[in-house]
Structure formats: C-alpha cells, structure tokens
Short mmCIF file of C-alpha atoms and ligand atoms in Angstrom, two decimals:
data_model
loop_
_atom_site.label_atom_id
_atom_site.label_comp_id
_atom_site.label_asym_id
_atom_site.label_seq_id
_atom_site.Cartn_x
_atom_site.Cartn_y
_atom_site.Cartn_z
CA MET A 1 24.96 214.88 -61.51
CA GLY A 2 25.23 216.64 -64.68
CA PRO A 3 22.91 217.11 -67.60
CA SER A 4 22.03 214.18 -70.20
CA LEU A 5 21.33 215.44 -73.13
CA SER A 6 21.11 213.16 -75.92
CA LEU A 7 24.50 212.08 -77.78
CA ARG A 8 23.22 212.39 -80.97
CA GLU A 9 25.79 215.16 -81.95
CA ASN A 10 28.75 213.69 -80.89
CA ARG A 11 29.39 210.97 -83.05
CA GLY A 12 29.57 208.29 -81.16
CA MET A 13 31.99 209.57 -78.68
CA SER A 14 31.03 209.89 -75.03
CA ILE A 15 30.38 213.33 -73.70
CA ASP A 16 31.90 214.61 -70.80
CA THR A 17 28.97 216.02 -68.86
CA ALA A 18 31.15 218.27 -66.25
CA GLU A 19 33.58 219.68 -68.66
CA PHE A 20 32.01 223.18 -68.57
CA ALA A 21 30.03 222.49 -65.29
CA GLY A 22 29.36 225.82 -63.35
CA ARG A 23 30.46 228.05 -66.51
CA VAL A 24 28.37 230.31 -68.24
CA ALA A 25 28.39 230.40 -72.02
CA LEU A 26 26.79 233.18 -74.09
CA VAL A 27 25.65 231.92 -77.86
CA THR A 28 24.46 234.41 -80.33
CA GLY A 29 22.21 233.05 -82.99
CA ALA A 30 21.30 230.15 -80.89
CA GLY A 31 17.49 230.01 -82.15
CA ARG A 32 18.58 227.55 -84.99
CA GLY A 33 20.97 226.19 -87.12
CA ILE A 34 24.55 225.82 -85.95
CA GLY A 35 24.19 228.11 -83.10
CA ARG A 36 21.64 226.24 -81.67
CA ALA A 37 23.52 222.79 -81.88
CA ILE A 38 26.36 224.49 -80.41
CA ALA A 39 24.23 225.84 -77.53
CA GLU A 40 22.57 222.31 -76.91
CA GLY A 41 26.23 220.51 -77.00
CA LEU A 42 27.43 223.40 -74.33
CA ALA A 43 24.71 222.72 -72.34
CA ALA A 44 25.17 218.54 -72.48
CA ARG A 45 28.66 219.37 -71.04
CA GLY A 46 27.15 221.30 -67.94
CA ALA A 47 27.48 224.87 -68.98
CA HIS A 48 24.50 227.18 -68.02
CA VAL A 49 23.73 228.43 -71.64
CA ALA A 50 22.77 232.01 -72.47
CA LEU A 51 20.92 232.16 -75.72
CA VAL A 52 20.57 235.18 -77.90
CA ALA A 53 18.36 235.59 -81.13
CA ARG A 54 15.25 238.13 -82.33
CA SER A 55 12.94 234.88 -82.54
CA SER A 56 11.50 234.37 -78.97
CA ASP A 57 9.81 231.25 -79.99
CA GLU A 58 12.57 229.76 -81.31
CA LEU A 59 14.81 230.60 -78.19
CA ASP A 60 11.97 229.39 -76.20
CA ALA A 61 12.15 225.69 -78.13
CA VAL A 62 15.71 225.74 -77.64
CA VAL A 63 15.18 226.19 -73.94
CA ALA A 64 12.42 223.75 -73.86
CA ALA A 65 14.91 221.47 -75.53
CA ILE A 66 18.02 221.95 -72.93
CA GLU A 67 15.92 221.59 -69.97
CA SER A 68 13.82 218.69 -70.90
CA ALA A 69 17.39 217.14 -71.41
CA GLY A 70 18.43 218.39 -67.63
CA GLY A 71 20.23 221.15 -68.84
CA LEU A 72 20.41 225.07 -68.01
CA ALA A 73 19.37 227.68 -70.29
CA THR A 74 18.37 231.10 -70.42
CA ALA A 75 16.82 233.35 -73.52
CA PHE A 76 17.85 236.90 -74.35
CA VAL A 77 15.62 237.83 -77.00
CA ARG A 78 17.94 240.58 -78.72
CA ASP A 79 18.63 242.34 -81.83
CA LEU A 80 22.23 242.69 -82.32
CA LEU A 81 21.84 244.86 -84.79
CA ASP A 82 20.53 247.29 -81.99
CA ASP A 83 23.36 249.30 -80.51
CA GLY A 84 22.02 249.86 -77.11
CA ALA A 85 20.72 246.12 -77.07
CA ARG A 86 23.92 244.58 -77.79
CA ASP A 87 25.91 247.14 -75.57
CA ARG A 88 23.82 246.11 -72.70
CA LEU A 89 23.80 242.39 -73.47
CA VAL A 90 26.76 241.12 -71.69
CA ASP A 91 25.70 243.07 -68.40
CA GLU A 92 22.58 241.75 -68.58
CA VAL A 93 23.56 237.78 -68.98
CA GLU A 94 25.87 238.56 -66.02
CA ALA A 95 23.20 239.75 -63.43
CA ALA A 96 21.00 237.09 -64.78
CA CYS A 97 23.15 233.95 -65.43
CA GLY A 98 26.71 235.06 -63.76
CA PRO A 99 30.31 235.88 -65.38
CA VAL A 100 30.78 234.82 -68.85
CA ALA A 101 33.46 232.29 -69.39
CA VAL A 102 32.46 231.00 -73.02
CA LEU A 103 31.14 233.41 -75.80
CA ILE A 104 30.50 232.11 -79.22
CA ASN A 105 29.70 234.76 -81.72
CA ASN A 106 27.83 232.66 -84.31
CA ALA A 107 24.78 235.16 -85.67
CA ALA A 108 25.65 236.30 -89.02
CA ILE A 109 23.54 237.40 -92.25
CA VAL A 110 24.62 236.31 -95.52
CA ASP A 111 23.01 239.30 -97.32
CA PRO A 112 22.99 241.14 -99.56
CA LEU A 113 23.68 239.38 -102.30
CA GLY A 114 24.07 240.69 -105.85
CA ARG A 115 26.14 242.41 -108.09
CA SER A 116 28.30 244.97 -106.04
CA THR A 117 27.61 248.10 -107.61
CA ASP A 118 23.86 247.22 -107.05
CA VAL A 119 24.16 246.68 -103.39
CA PRO A 120 22.57 249.34 -101.51
CA LEU A 121 25.55 250.90 -99.06
CA ASP A 122 23.10 250.62 -95.83
CA ALA A 123 22.61 246.89 -96.32
CA PHE A 124 26.46 246.52 -96.78
CA GLU A 125 26.95 248.53 -93.33
CA ARG A 126 24.50 246.27 -91.51
CA ALA A 127 26.31 243.12 -92.48
CA LEU A 128 29.61 244.67 -91.16
CA ARG A 129 27.48 245.78 -87.92
CA LEU A 130 26.06 242.54 -87.47
CA ASN A 131 28.85 240.03 -88.40
CA VAL A 132 31.89 242.21 -87.28
CA VAL A 133 31.24 244.86 -84.99
CA ALA A 134 28.84 243.04 -82.84
CA PRO A 135 31.13 240.03 -82.32
CA ALA A 136 34.15 242.33 -81.33
CA VAL A 137 31.93 244.29 -78.93
CA LEU A 138 30.84 241.41 -77.38
CA SER A 139 34.32 239.97 -77.14
CA PHE A 140 35.59 243.50 -75.53
CA ARG A 141 32.70 243.11 -72.90
CA VAL A 142 33.25 239.82 -71.98
CA LEU A 143 37.22 240.04 -71.60
CA PRO A 144 37.59 241.99 -68.43
CA GLY A 145 35.52 239.34 -66.50
CA MET A 146 37.76 236.54 -68.30
CA LEU A 147 41.21 237.93 -67.75
CA ALA A 148 40.27 238.34 -64.14
CA ALA A 149 38.83 234.86 -63.82
CA GLY A 150 42.27 234.01 -65.73
CA TRP A 151 40.23 231.81 -68.06
CA GLY A 152 38.00 231.94 -71.08
CA ARG A 153 37.26 231.05 -74.67
CA ILE A 154 36.14 233.24 -77.44
CA VAL A 155 35.23 231.76 -80.83
CA ASP A 156 33.99 233.70 -83.59
CA VAL A 157 31.81 231.45 -86.41
CA SER A 158 33.46 232.53 -89.68
CA SER A 159 33.25 231.16 -93.22
CA GLY A 160 35.70 229.40 -95.67
CA VAL A 161 35.18 232.44 -97.76
CA ALA A 162 37.29 234.31 -95.17
CA VAL A 163 40.25 232.73 -96.98
CA ARG A 164 38.81 231.51 -100.24
CA ASN A 165 37.72 235.21 -101.17
CA ASP A 166 36.56 234.22 -104.65
CA ALA A 167 34.19 231.06 -103.70
CA MET A 168 30.92 233.20 -103.31
CA ILE A 169 30.68 235.74 -106.04
CA GLY A 170 27.78 238.08 -105.44
CA ALA A 171 28.70 238.05 -101.79
CA ASN A 172 31.15 240.81 -101.19
CA ALA A 173 29.54 241.95 -98.03
CA TYR A 174 29.46 238.74 -96.73
CA THR A 175 33.18 237.41 -97.74
CA THR A 176 34.41 241.14 -96.46
CA THR A 177 32.69 240.42 -93.07
CA LYS A 178 34.05 236.93 -92.51
CA ALA A 179 37.96 237.98 -93.62
CA ALA A 180 37.54 240.91 -91.36
CA LEU A 181 36.15 239.02 -88.56
CA GLU A 182 38.92 236.47 -88.64
CA ALA A 183 41.70 239.52 -88.80
CA HIS A 184 39.91 240.90 -85.42
CA ALA A 185 39.93 237.16 -83.73
CA ARG A 186 43.39 236.69 -84.42
CA ASN A 187 44.76 239.80 -83.87
CA LEU A 188 42.93 239.81 -80.27
CA ALA A 189 44.48 236.45 -79.70
CA ALA A 190 47.87 237.63 -80.20
CA GLU A 191 46.95 240.93 -77.75
CA TYR A 192 46.01 238.02 -75.09
CA ALA A 193 48.41 235.31 -75.79
CA ASP A 194 48.97 233.65 -72.36
CA SER A 195 46.26 235.12 -70.45
CA GLY A 196 44.26 232.08 -70.21
CA VAL A 197 41.79 233.35 -72.52
CA THR A 198 41.61 232.02 -75.93
CA VAL A 199 40.39 233.28 -79.34
CA ASN A 200 39.78 231.32 -82.19
CA VAL A 201 37.84 230.92 -85.45
CA TYR A 202 35.64 228.11 -86.84
CA ARG A 203 34.75 227.59 -90.28
CA PRO A 204 31.70 225.09 -89.89
CA GLY A 205 31.49 223.53 -93.38
CA VAL A 206 28.39 223.87 -95.74
CA VAL A 207 25.48 223.34 -93.28
CA ASP A 208 21.75 222.59 -93.53
CA THR A 209 20.44 225.39 -92.21
CA GLY A 210 18.14 228.13 -92.39
CA MET A 211 20.67 230.22 -94.04
CA GLN A 212 21.60 227.81 -96.83
CA GLU A 213 17.68 227.22 -97.30
CA TRP A 214 17.45 231.13 -98.20
CA LEU A 215 20.27 231.08 -100.07
CA ARG A 216 18.81 228.19 -102.19
CA SER A 217 15.78 230.11 -102.80
CA ARG A 218 16.95 233.21 -103.94
CA PRO A 219 15.74 233.63 -107.71
CA ASP A 220 18.68 233.50 -110.08
CA GLY A 221 17.68 236.84 -111.68
CA GLU A 222 17.47 238.68 -107.92
CA VAL A 223 21.37 237.36 -107.59
CA ALA A 224 22.83 237.76 -111.00
CA THR A 225 26.19 235.81 -110.44
CA GLY A 226 24.97 232.17 -110.19
CA LEU A 227 25.44 232.03 -106.64
CA PRO A 228 21.80 230.36 -105.88
CA ALA A 229 22.26 227.81 -108.39
CA SER A 230 25.77 227.04 -107.11
CA PHE A 231 24.14 226.63 -103.57
CA ARG A 232 21.16 224.41 -105.06
CA ARG A 233 24.02 222.34 -106.72
CA LEU A 234 25.73 221.42 -103.35
CA HIS A 235 22.42 220.55 -102.15
CA ASP A 236 21.42 218.13 -104.73
CA GLU A 237 24.77 216.83 -104.51
CA GLY A 238 24.16 215.93 -100.80
CA ALA A 239 27.24 217.94 -99.70
CA LEU A 240 25.85 219.73 -96.74
CA ILE A 241 26.46 218.37 -93.15
CA THR A 242 24.02 218.64 -90.12
CA PRO A 243 24.42 221.73 -87.78
CA GLU A 244 24.98 218.80 -84.99
CA ARG A 245 28.12 217.36 -86.98
CA SER A 246 29.27 220.89 -87.46
CA ALA A 247 28.99 222.21 -83.78
CA ALA A 248 30.81 218.66 -82.66
CA GLY A 249 33.68 220.20 -84.66
CA LEU A 250 33.91 223.08 -82.42
CA LEU A 251 32.61 221.74 -79.08
CA GLU A 252 35.89 219.12 -79.47
CA ARG A 253 38.28 221.55 -79.53
CA LEU A 254 36.77 224.11 -76.96
CA SER A 255 38.60 223.03 -73.85
CA SER A 256 42.06 222.95 -75.56
CA THR A 257 44.33 225.79 -74.87
CA GLU A 258 45.43 226.79 -78.58
CA THR A 259 44.53 230.37 -79.66
CA GLY A 260 44.72 232.52 -82.71
CA GLN A 261 43.76 229.21 -84.71
CA ALA A 262 41.15 228.58 -87.55
CA TRP A 263 39.59 225.40 -86.80
CA SER A 264 37.53 223.63 -89.54
CA VAL A 265 35.09 221.07 -89.03
N1 NAP B 1 25.26 227.41 -93.01
C1 NAP B 1 26.23 227.51 -93.25
O1 NAP B 1 26.62 226.61 -94.63
C2 NAP B 1 27.49 227.95 -93.13
C3 NAP B 1 28.48 228.16 -93.69
C4 NAP B 1 29.69 229.05 -93.60
C5 NAP B 1 29.56 229.70 -92.30
N2 NAP B 1 28.33 229.74 -91.52
C6 NAP B 1 28.10 230.53 -90.26
O2 NAP B 1 27.71 229.71 -89.44
C7 NAP B 1 26.76 230.73 -88.35
C8 NAP B 1 25.42 230.28 -88.34
O3 NAP B 1 24.84 230.17 -89.29
P1 NAP B 1 23.50 229.46 -89.75
O4 NAP B 1 23.49 228.86 -91.07
O5 NAP B 1 23.52 228.34 -88.52
O6 NAP B 1 22.59 230.69 -89.86
P2 NAP B 1 20.74 230.72 -89.65
O7 NAP B 1 20.38 229.51 -89.77
O8 NAP B 1 20.35 232.02 -90.57
O9 NAP B 1 20.65 231.42 -88.13
C9 NAP B 1 21.09 232.45 -87.87
C10 NAP B 1 20.87 232.62 -86.39
O10 NAP B 1 21.40 234.30 -86.16
C11 NAP B 1 20.38 234.86 -85.65
N3 NAP B 1 20.45 236.29 -85.87
C12 NAP B 1 20.00 236.78 -87.02
N4 NAP B 1 20.38 238.04 -87.35
C13 NAP B 1 20.25 238.37 -85.96
C14 NAP B 1 20.21 239.71 -85.25
N5 NAP B 1 20.17 240.98 -85.93
N6 NAP B 1 20.16 239.48 -83.72
C15 NAP B 1 20.53 238.66 -83.06
N7 NAP B 1 20.63 237.25 -83.69
C16 NAP B 1 20.39 237.23 -85.04
C17 NAP B 1 19.15 234.25 -86.15
O11 NAP B 1 17.95 234.40 -85.13
P3 NAP B 1 17.05 235.71 -85.49
O12 NAP B 1 16.55 235.67 -86.97
O13 NAP B 1 15.67 235.07 -84.91
O14 NAP B 1 17.46 236.86 -84.77
C18 NAP B 1 19.53 232.59 -85.93
O15 NAP B 1 19.21 232.12 -84.74
C19 NAP B 1 26.99 232.23 -89.19
O16 NAP B 1 28.08 232.97 -88.51
C20 NAP B 1 27.42 231.90 -90.73
O17 NAP B 1 27.93 232.87 -91.48
C21 NAP B 1 27.11 228.95 -92.23
#
C-alpha cells in the first residue's frame, strides 16, 4: 500500500499514491520552504525521497514527517557550494537509495543584494555556483542513469525574474542566475528530446518561505534600491502563497511528457 500523507497540499484533488512508487527522487533545498513541500508531495506519491540541505535538524524534521505519514525519505546533509560534496552526491544517493529517476534542483540563494558596483565578486560567483553550476552538475550526473532507464524527470526551480529581468532591482546576481538556469534547462531539454528524460523549469510564484522573510528583514539602507520595502508590501497585501500550494503546481505536471517548458504555479 502506498504512503498516506495528508492531502493538504493537493487543493482537494486526490493523490495517486503510486504515481512515483519505486522511484527515487532527489530534492535539493528540501529542509524547508518550497523544497520541503515538493519532497513531502513526492513522498506522498510513493517516491523514496533523498533530501539535501546543510541544516541537519531541518532535514531530520522532514524525514520524521514523511516517515510518520508512511513515506520513505533519506537525509543527505551536504553543502552544494562544496565542490567535492556536490560532485559525489549522486553516487552517494544512488548507493544508498537506488537510481535517481527524479531530480528537483530547488536549492538557491537570493543574496548578494545591493548596488551592483558594491557587490563583492566572490558573493556574485557564489550565487552562480549554487544557483546554476550545482543544478547543472547534478543534472549531468543523473542523466546517464535516466537515459539508460529511458525515463527521467529533471526540474530546475527558477523564478519569474528569469524573464522579468527588471523585477528585482538590487538582485543582479539572483536575476542573472535564474535566467542562466532557464537557458541551461531548455538547451538540455532540446539535447535530450525524445529520450524519455524531460527537463523543465518551474517558476514557483511569490511564496511564504524563509527566503521571503529574509528579504523583508533587510534594512532599507543595506539594499539601497527599495527591494526590501517592495517585498514587505507584497507581504502586507497578502500576495504570498503557501509552499504547499506552490509545490502542487510542480507536482501536478511532473508526470507529463512535455519538456523544455517553463511551468508557472
Ligand atoms: N520564496 C519565493 O517567493 C520564491 C520565488 C521565486 C523563486 N523561488 C525559488 O524557489 C526555490 C526555493 O526557495 P525557498 O523560498 O523555499 O528558499 P529557502 O526557504 O531559503 O530554502 C532554501 C533551501 O535551500 C537550502 N540551501 C541553501 N543553500 C544551500 C547550500 N549551499 N547547500 C545545500 N542546500 C542549500 C536551504 O537549506 P540550508 O540553509 O540548511 O542549506 C533550504 O533548505 C529557490 O530556487 C528560489 O530561488 C522562491
């Protein structure tokens, strides 16, 4: 019998608890926010979920929640900015859990923020390494197994700023990374069209998570572009959606065979 997670994330629709039964799903940034909601949703659909983040306490809490709902999850406490850890991750997940059939590249950082000429170059590079290089490397590592199996799903969690490039003034690094991530994903999708492996991007909406809280909490003087105030306004207007609602928009499309698409919540 499949796991019986709460249906709260599914907006009243019934979940097919066998949809991903027997499949291993690797979700980065799965300790909280959107990644946690995606991981719980995949476990509810029968996947064995490999959870990646740096905070072991948060990963332990997600494992406990999934297991208590009858699902299967394994935590991998890793820093995706550590090149060695990043490069070994897929082998380690596959040794512990089995071949990865679903990869959700969700972990990202929104900083550095501020006037672009003031941003330290190492911080700009760090954003590129976490938000673009790590998803690409993980995709390259899972692809051979997915291609051999003739089935795989890769989703890169992006943002609306990938196409609305002037939406977050003072977040040049973040905007650059999400646009690059989408170009990477669509190009990869075209390379592997008709292989059974799909590659899509997901723009999750404006979601009530730690990342949004952090943006709102930046002192206006620290980010001299009005960015924190614009996020406080969105919050006060009630514009944010829950991580579960956002995750549902990805999960409901994951079985489809479409590839090279930008999905939005
Ligand atoms: N929230 C929004 O409104 C919004 C809007 C558009 C797009 N997005 C995108 O949605 C995704 C998730 O965002 P979120 O709001 O849920 O973010 P979040 O609350 O900040 O969570 C980010 C997750 O990534 C992990 N992470 C960060 N740095 C890491 C590292 N070096 N190595 C491994 N894991 C790392 C974090 O865990 P640790 O800190 O423990 O490592 C955490 O689990 C991101 O790609 C973001 O760009 C969010």
